[in-house]
Amino acid sequence: MKRNYQKEMEQEIEKQQCQGREPTLLLHSCCAPCSSYVLEYLSRYFEITVLYYNPNIYPPEEYWKRVGEQQDFIRRFSEHVASFCYPIHFIEGGFEQDRFYALVKGLEDVPEGGERCFLCYEMRLKEAAEYAKRLNMDYFTTTLSISPLKNAEKLNEIGEKLAEEYGISYLSSDFKKKNGYKRSVELSKEYGMYRQDYCGCVFSKRERERRLSQDM
């Protein structure tokens, strides 16, 4: 039977509330727009540390643009919700492009959403698990499942495997549910955020450009 990750997350949140706990969460963020709804939703229940770790981003100027957008959104959002949400902290991971290219070598021509992407998911989630372990966090998770183009089942499979390996609970999620993706688009407009038109890596950029040229 197909799992309902949204329901599982709600049950986990309810369990923490019943225990009167204020749990900590290491949230890997792929970009500010995707983090917008996730932070709006989860900052009521968790003290969140956002980890921006995305060495797949191409070109470098795109990376710096996205990381700046993430920091700016956290600052503005935190000011807006300070009276009723837990604090939101920020960590920038390393921009390790060579690590990404070495990881996906030989998979350059695999279509978006395939094995290359799964390896990229795991690389970023593993970094999140390592930070969560180091910081003694209660949970870790990622914003990636908010995208209609991302495989939530695969993300949760990887997250749960890493949870066992590192001894940190993974917060199962499918943030696109309950109009999560739609809400992220609304928040992007509300905050005037830069919203990119490709996932991030050079391969997704090329695929996006090919599709656009074919539509012309």
PDB file of C-alpha atoms in Angstrom:
ATOM      1  CA  MET A   1       0.000   0.000   0.000  1.00  0.00           C
ATOM      2  CA  LYS A   2       1.303   3.435  -0.925  1.00  0.00           C
ATOM      3  CA  ARG A   3       2.390   5.441   2.100  1.00  0.00           C
ATOM      4  CA  ASN A   4       0.861   8.806   2.969  1.00  0.00           C
ATOM      5  CA  TYR A   5       3.946  10.779   4.003  1.00  0.00           C
ATOM      6  CA  GLN A   6       1.943  13.897   4.779  1.00  0.00           C
ATOM      7  CA  LYS A   7      -0.223  11.987   7.249  1.00  0.00           C
ATOM      8  CA  GLU A   8       2.851  10.371   8.814  1.00  0.00           C
ATOM      9  CA  MET A   9       4.403  13.805   9.349  1.00  0.00           C
ATOM     10  CA  GLU A  10       1.219  15.151  10.909  1.00  0.00           C
ATOM     11  CA  GLN A  11       1.128  12.200  13.305  1.00  0.00           C
ATOM     12  CA  GLU A  12       4.758  12.786  14.292  1.00  0.00           C
ATOM     13  CA  ILE A  13       4.077  16.473  14.946  1.00  0.00           C
ATOM     14  CA  GLU A  14       1.012  15.607  17.013  1.00  0.00           C
ATOM     15  CA  LYS A  15       3.050  13.140  19.071  1.00  0.00           C
ATOM     16  CA  GLN A  16       5.627  15.820  19.887  1.00  0.00           C
ATOM     17  CA  GLN A  17       2.914  18.300  20.846  1.00  0.00           C
ATOM     18  CA  CYS A  18       1.246  15.790  23.150  1.00  0.00           C
ATOM     19  CA  GLN A  19       4.584  15.325  24.911  1.00  0.00           C
ATOM     20  CA  GLY A  20       4.946  19.096  25.297  1.00  0.00           C
ATOM     21  CA  ARG A  21       8.300  19.067  23.511  1.00  0.00           C
ATOM     22  CA  GLU A  22       9.954  21.760  21.398  1.00  0.00           C
ATOM     23  CA  PRO A  23      11.890  19.581  18.937  1.00  0.00           C
ATOM     24  CA  THR A  24      14.765  20.765  16.764  1.00  0.00           C
ATOM     25  CA  LEU A  25      14.903  20.161  13.029  1.00  0.00           C
ATOM     26  CA  LEU A  26      17.763  20.360  10.526  1.00  0.00           C
ATOM     27  CA  LEU A  27      16.056  21.348   7.263  1.00  0.00           C
ATOM     28  CA  HIS A  28      18.013  20.926   4.058  1.00  0.00           C
ATOM     29  CA  SER A  29      16.810  23.595   1.639  1.00  0.00           C
ATOM     30  CA  CYS A  30      17.244  23.420  -2.118  1.00  0.00           C
ATOM     31  CA  CYS A  31      16.188  27.056  -2.638  1.00  0.00           C
ATOM     32  CA  ALA A  32      14.296  29.922  -1.006  1.00  0.00           C
ATOM     33  CA  PRO A  33      11.020  29.487  -2.963  1.00  0.00           C
ATOM     34  CA  CYS A  34      10.779  25.802  -2.032  1.00  0.00           C
ATOM     35  CA  SER A  35      11.631  26.573   1.596  1.00  0.00           C
ATOM     36  CA  SER A  36       8.939  29.255   1.896  1.00  0.00           C
ATOM     37  CA  TYR A  37       5.904  27.057   2.529  1.00  0.00           C
ATOM     38  CA  VAL A  38       7.955  24.468   4.445  1.00  0.00           C
ATOM     39  CA  LEU A  39       9.174  27.123   6.890  1.00  0.00           C
ATOM     40  CA  GLU A  40       5.721  28.659   7.177  1.00  0.00           C
ATOM     41  CA  TYR A  41       4.312  25.242   8.054  1.00  0.00           C
ATOM     42  CA  LEU A  42       7.024  23.726  10.254  1.00  0.00           C
ATOM     43  CA  SER A  43       8.310  26.756  12.186  1.00  0.00           C
ATOM     44  CA  ARG A  44       5.179  26.570  14.342  1.00  0.00           C
ATOM     45  CA  TYR A  45       6.253  23.149  15.613  1.00  0.00           C
ATOM     46  CA  PHE A  46      10.066  23.001  15.395  1.00  0.00           C
ATOM     47  CA  GLU A  47      13.079  25.145  16.087  1.00  0.00           C
ATOM     48  CA  ILE A  48      14.601  24.957  12.623  1.00  0.00           C
ATOM     49  CA  THR A  49      18.147  25.241  11.353  1.00  0.00           C
ATOM     50  CA  VAL A  50      18.167  25.635   7.575  1.00  0.00           C
ATOM     51  CA  LEU A  51      21.112  24.018   5.815  1.00  0.00           C
ATOM     52  CA  TYR A  52      21.779  25.377   2.345  1.00  0.00           C
ATOM     53  CA  TYR A  53      23.925  22.647   0.808  1.00  0.00           C
ATOM     54  CA  ASN A  54      23.619  22.428  -2.976  1.00  0.00           C
ATOM     55  CA  PRO A  55      26.959  21.851  -4.708  1.00  0.00           C
ATOM     56  CA  ASN A  56      25.064  20.805  -7.835  1.00  0.00           C
ATOM     57  CA  ILE A  57      24.111  24.410  -8.682  1.00  0.00           C
ATOM     58  CA  TYR A  58      25.447  25.782 -11.989  1.00  0.00           C
ATOM     59  CA  PRO A  59      26.871  28.275 -12.800  1.00  0.00           C
ATOM     60  CA  PRO A  60      28.600  29.666  -9.662  1.00  0.00           C
ATOM     61  CA  GLU A  61      26.853  33.039  -9.984  1.00  0.00           C
ATOM     62  CA  GLU A  62      23.532  31.153  -9.871  1.00  0.00           C
ATOM     63  CA  TYR A  63      24.644  29.489  -6.652  1.00  0.00           C
ATOM     64  CA  TRP A  64      25.484  32.799  -4.983  1.00  0.00           C
ATOM     65  CA  LYS A  65      22.221  34.306  -6.167  1.00  0.00           C
ATOM     66  CA  ARG A  66      20.224  31.442  -4.694  1.00  0.00           C
ATOM     67  CA  VAL A  67      22.068  31.336  -1.375  1.00  0.00           C
ATOM     68  CA  GLY A  68      21.598  35.102  -0.982  1.00  0.00           C
ATOM     69  CA  GLU A  69      17.897  34.728  -1.725  1.00  0.00           C
ATOM     70  CA  GLN A  70      17.651  32.021   0.932  1.00  0.00           C
ATOM     71  CA  GLN A  71      19.296  34.162   3.592  1.00  0.00           C
ATOM     72  CA  ASP A  72      17.161  37.163   2.704  1.00  0.00           C
ATOM     73  CA  PHE A  73      13.937  35.167   2.862  1.00  0.00           C
ATOM     74  CA  ILE A  74      14.766  33.681   6.265  1.00  0.00           C
ATOM     75  CA  ARG A  75      15.521  37.143   7.639  1.00  0.00           C
ATOM     76  CA  ARG A  76      12.321  38.724   6.290  1.00  0.00           C
ATOM     77  CA  PHE A  77      10.099  35.768   7.143  1.00  0.00           C
ATOM     78  CA  SER A  78      11.527  35.551  10.686  1.00  0.00           C
ATOM     79  CA  GLU A  79      10.749  39.227  11.281  1.00  0.00           C
ATOM     80  CA  HIS A  80       7.191  38.659  10.089  1.00  0.00           C
ATOM     81  CA  VAL A  81       6.427  35.584  12.239  1.00  0.00           C
ATOM     82  CA  ALA A  82       8.660  36.221  15.274  1.00  0.00           C
ATOM     83  CA  SER A  83       5.735  36.481  17.674  1.00  0.00           C
ATOM     84  CA  PHE A  84       4.261  33.027  17.023  1.00  0.00           C
ATOM     85  CA  CYS A  85       6.970  30.797  15.495  1.00  0.00           C
ATOM     86  CA  TYR A  86      10.197  29.283  16.777  1.00  0.00           C
ATOM     87  CA  PRO A  87      13.533  30.844  15.751  1.00  0.00           C
ATOM     88  CA  ILE A  88      14.997  29.927  12.363  1.00  0.00           C
ATOM     89  CA  HIS A  89      18.776  29.580  12.052  1.00  0.00           C
ATOM     90  CA  PHE A  90      20.901  29.308   8.928  1.00  0.00           C
ATOM     91  CA  ILE A  91      24.002  27.351   7.884  1.00  0.00           C
ATOM     92  CA  GLU A  92      25.653  27.485   4.480  1.00  0.00           C
ATOM     93  CA  GLY A  93      27.328  24.234   3.525  1.00  0.00           C
ATOM     94  CA  GLY A  94      30.322  23.990   1.235  1.00  0.00           C
ATOM     95  CA  PHE A  95      29.999  24.709  -2.480  1.00  0.00           C
ATOM     96  CA  GLU A  96      31.726  21.468  -3.460  1.00  0.00           C
ATOM     97  CA  GLN A  97      31.151  21.334  -7.208  1.00  0.00           C
ATOM     98  CA  ASP A  98      33.900  18.749  -7.776  1.00  0.00           C
ATOM     99  CA  ARG A  99      32.159  16.393  -5.361  1.00  0.00           C
ATOM    100  CA  PHE A 100      28.938  16.599  -7.373  1.00  0.00           C
ATOM    101  CA  TYR A 101      30.606  16.066 -10.757  1.00  0.00           C
ATOM    102  CA  ALA A 102      32.613  13.112  -9.472  1.00  0.00           C
ATOM    103  CA  LEU A 103      29.439  11.575  -8.048  1.00  0.00           C
ATOM    104  CA  VAL A 104      27.437  11.738 -11.296  1.00  0.00           C
ATOM    105  CA  LYS A 105      30.274  10.938 -13.719  1.00  0.00           C
ATOM    106  CA  GLY A 106      28.930   8.679 -16.454  1.00  0.00           C
ATOM    107  CA  LEU A 107      25.312   9.763 -15.837  1.00  0.00           C
ATOM    108  CA  GLU A 108      25.507  13.110 -17.616  1.00  0.00           C
ATOM    109  CA  ASP A 109      22.959  12.113 -20.286  1.00  0.00           C
ATOM    110  CA  VAL A 110      20.438  10.459 -17.953  1.00  0.00           C
ATOM    111  CA  PRO A 111      17.100  12.350 -18.182  1.00  0.00           C
ATOM    112  CA  GLU A 112      16.083  14.612 -15.323  1.00  0.00           C
ATOM    113  CA  GLY A 113      14.413  12.678 -12.522  1.00  0.00           C
ATOM    114  CA  GLY A 114      16.486   9.520 -12.948  1.00  0.00           C
ATOM    115  CA  GLU A 115      19.475   7.889 -11.286  1.00  0.00           C
ATOM    116  CA  ARG A 116      21.649  11.018 -11.448  1.00  0.00           C
ATOM    117  CA  CYS A 117      19.067  12.940  -9.450  1.00  0.00           C
ATOM    118  CA  PHE A 118      18.760  10.133  -6.896  1.00  0.00           C
ATOM    119  CA  LEU A 119      22.508  10.284  -6.243  1.00  0.00           C
ATOM    120  CA  CYS A 120      22.236  14.056  -5.859  1.00  0.00           C
ATOM    121  CA  TYR A 121      19.359  13.628  -3.381  1.00  0.00           C
ATOM    122  CA  GLU A 122      21.480  11.244  -1.324  1.00  0.00           C
ATOM    123  CA  MET A 123      24.554  13.477  -1.351  1.00  0.00           C
ATOM    124  CA  ARG A 124      22.587  16.428   0.022  1.00  0.00           C
ATOM    125  CA  LEU A 125      20.557  14.416   2.516  1.00  0.00           C
ATOM    126  CA  LYS A 126      23.706  12.740   3.807  1.00  0.00           C
ATOM    127  CA  GLU A 127      25.214  16.156   4.491  1.00  0.00           C
ATOM    128  CA  ALA A 128      22.007  17.122   6.309  1.00  0.00           C
ATOM    129  CA  ALA A 129      22.164  13.956   8.423  1.00  0.00           C
ATOM    130  CA  GLU A 130      25.790  14.667   9.315  1.00  0.00           C
ATOM    131  CA  TYR A 131      24.971  18.225  10.394  1.00  0.00           C
ATOM    132  CA  ALA A 132      21.956  17.005  12.371  1.00  0.00           C
ATOM    133  CA  LYS A 133      24.126  14.454  14.180  1.00  0.00           C
ATOM    134  CA  ARG A 134      26.852  17.003  14.885  1.00  0.00           C
ATOM    135  CA  LEU A 135      24.358  19.552  16.235  1.00  0.00           C
ATOM    136  CA  ASN A 136      22.421  16.945  18.249  1.00  0.00           C
ATOM    137  CA  MET A 137      19.160  17.736  16.453  1.00  0.00           C
ATOM    138  CA  ASP A 138      15.990  15.713  16.931  1.00  0.00           C
ATOM    139  CA  TYR A 139      15.106  15.429  13.230  1.00  0.00           C
ATOM    140  CA  PHE A 140      16.333  16.158   9.743  1.00  0.00           C
ATOM    141  CA  THR A 141      14.457  16.479   6.439  1.00  0.00           C
ATOM    142  CA  THR A 142      14.532  18.324   3.107  1.00  0.00           C
ATOM    143  CA  THR A 143      12.393  20.792   1.175  1.00  0.00           C
ATOM    144  CA  LEU A 144      12.919  18.811  -2.028  1.00  0.00           C
ATOM    145  CA  SER A 145       9.622  16.918  -1.806  1.00  0.00           C
ATOM    146  CA  ILE A 146       7.649  20.124  -2.382  1.00  0.00           C
ATOM    147  CA  SER A 147       8.480  20.059  -6.093  1.00  0.00           C
ATOM    148  CA  PRO A 148       6.049  18.208  -8.376  1.00  0.00           C
ATOM    149  CA  LEU A 149       9.160  17.097 -10.306  1.00  0.00           C
ATOM    150  CA  LYS A 150      10.838  15.407  -7.332  1.00  0.00           C
ATOM    151  CA  ASN A 151      10.286  11.809  -6.298  1.00  0.00           C
ATOM    152  CA  ALA A 152       8.971  11.974  -2.731  1.00  0.00           C
ATOM    153  CA  GLU A 153       9.019   8.200  -2.321  1.00  0.00           C
ATOM    154  CA  LYS A 154      12.712   8.044  -3.236  1.00  0.00           C
ATOM    155  CA  LEU A 155      13.567  11.017  -1.014  1.00  0.00           C
ATOM    156  CA  ASN A 156      11.898   9.405   1.984  1.00  0.00           C
ATOM    157  CA  GLU A 157      13.527   6.061   1.262  1.00  0.00           C
ATOM    158  CA  ILE A 158      16.954   7.726   1.277  1.00  0.00           C
ATOM    159  CA  GLY A 159      16.150   9.808   4.350  1.00  0.00           C
ATOM    160  CA  GLU A 160      15.003   6.809   6.358  1.00  0.00           C
ATOM    161  CA  LYS A 161      18.093   4.805   5.377  1.00  0.00           C
ATOM    162  CA  LEU A 162      20.346   7.658   6.536  1.00  0.00           C
ATOM    163  CA  ALA A 163      18.317   8.017   9.744  1.00  0.00           C
ATOM    164  CA  GLU A 164      19.247   4.457  10.673  1.00  0.00           C
ATOM    165  CA  GLU A 165      22.875   5.037   9.727  1.00  0.00           C
ATOM    166  CA  TYR A 166      23.272   8.256  11.744  1.00  0.00           C
ATOM    167  CA  GLY A 167      20.837   7.630  14.578  1.00  0.00           C
ATOM    168  CA  ILE A 168      18.803  10.791  13.861  1.00  0.00           C
ATOM    169  CA  SER A 169      15.069  10.657  13.137  1.00  0.00           C
ATOM    170  CA  TYR A 170      14.031  11.563   9.603  1.00  0.00           C
ATOM    171  CA  LEU A 171      10.844  13.610   9.290  1.00  0.00           C
ATOM    172  CA  SER A 172       9.008  11.898   6.449  1.00  0.00           C
ATOM    173  CA  SER A 173       7.339  14.405   4.165  1.00  0.00           C
ATOM    174  CA  ASP A 174       5.635  15.172   0.901  1.00  0.00           C
ATOM    175  CA  PHE A 175       5.370  18.934   1.134  1.00  0.00           C
ATOM    176  CA  LYS A 176       3.562  19.312  -2.184  1.00  0.00           C
ATOM    177  CA  LYS A 177       0.457  17.823  -0.547  1.00  0.00           C
ATOM    178  CA  LYS A 178      -2.329  20.025   0.800  1.00  0.00           C
ATOM    179  CA  ASN A 179      -1.495  22.667  -1.828  1.00  0.00           C
ATOM    180  CA  GLY A 180       2.036  23.068  -0.467  1.00  0.00           C
ATOM    181  CA  TYR A 181       3.543  23.738  -3.880  1.00  0.00           C
ATOM    182  CA  LYS A 182       0.777  26.215  -4.721  1.00  0.00           C
ATOM    183  CA  ARG A 183       1.378  28.029  -1.436  1.00  0.00           C
ATOM    184  CA  SER A 184       5.111  28.226  -2.165  1.00  0.00           C
ATOM    185  CA  VAL A 185       4.328  29.983  -5.445  1.00  0.00           C
ATOM    186  CA  GLU A 186       2.062  32.436  -3.602  1.00  0.00           C
ATOM    187  CA  LEU A 187       4.738  33.161  -0.990  1.00  0.00           C
ATOM    188  CA  SER A 188       7.351  33.651  -3.697  1.00  0.00           C
ATOM    189  CA  LYS A 189       5.189  36.370  -5.217  1.00  0.00           C
ATOM    190  CA  GLU A 190       4.372  37.874  -1.815  1.00  0.00           C
ATOM    191  CA  TYR A 191       8.067  38.196  -0.931  1.00  0.00           C
ATOM    192  CA  GLY A 192       9.158  39.121  -4.460  1.00  0.00           C
ATOM    193  CA  MET A 193      11.545  36.175  -4.620  1.00  0.00           C
ATOM    194  CA  TYR A 194      13.728  35.133  -7.513  1.00  0.00           C
ATOM    195  CA  ARG A 195      12.238  31.882  -8.783  1.00  0.00           C
ATOM    196  CA  GLN A 196      14.550  29.894 -11.063  1.00  0.00           C
ATOM    197  CA  ASP A 197      13.254  27.968 -14.084  1.00  0.00           C
ATOM    198  CA  TYR A 198      15.536  24.924 -13.800  1.00  0.00           C
ATOM    199  CA  CYS A 199      16.429  22.598 -10.924  1.00  0.00           C
ATOM    200  CA  GLY A 200      19.998  23.772 -10.566  1.00  0.00           C
ATOM    201  CA  CYS A 201      22.672  21.591 -12.170  1.00  0.00           C
ATOM    202  CA  VAL A 202      24.219  22.119 -15.586  1.00  0.00           C
ATOM    203  CA  PHE A 203      22.399  19.052 -16.919  1.00  0.00           C
ATOM    204  CA  SER A 204      18.960  20.294 -15.872  1.00  0.00           C
ATOM    205  CA  LYS A 205      19.820  23.698 -17.328  1.00  0.00           C
ATOM    206  CA  ARG A 206      20.710  22.152 -20.694  1.00  0.00           C
ATOM    207  CA  GLU A 207      17.556  20.039 -20.679  1.00  0.00           C
ATOM    208  CA  ARG A 208      15.455  23.115 -19.938  1.00  0.00           C
ATOM    209  CA  GLU A 209      17.130  25.048 -22.769  1.00  0.00           C
ATOM    210  CA  ARG A 210      16.532  22.170 -25.220  1.00  0.00           C
ATOM    211  CA  ARG A 211      12.839  22.071 -24.371  1.00  0.00           C
ATOM    212  CA  LEU A 212      12.510  25.813 -24.793  1.00  0.00           C
ATOM    213  CA  SER A 213      14.203  25.706 -28.200  1.00  0.00           C
ATOM    214  CA  GLN A 214      11.876  22.909 -29.313  1.00  0.00           C
ATOM    215  CA  ASP A 215       8.818  24.953 -28.291  1.00  0.00           C
ATOM    216  CA  MET A 216       9.889  27.956 -30.335  1.00  0.00           C
TER     217      MET A 216
END
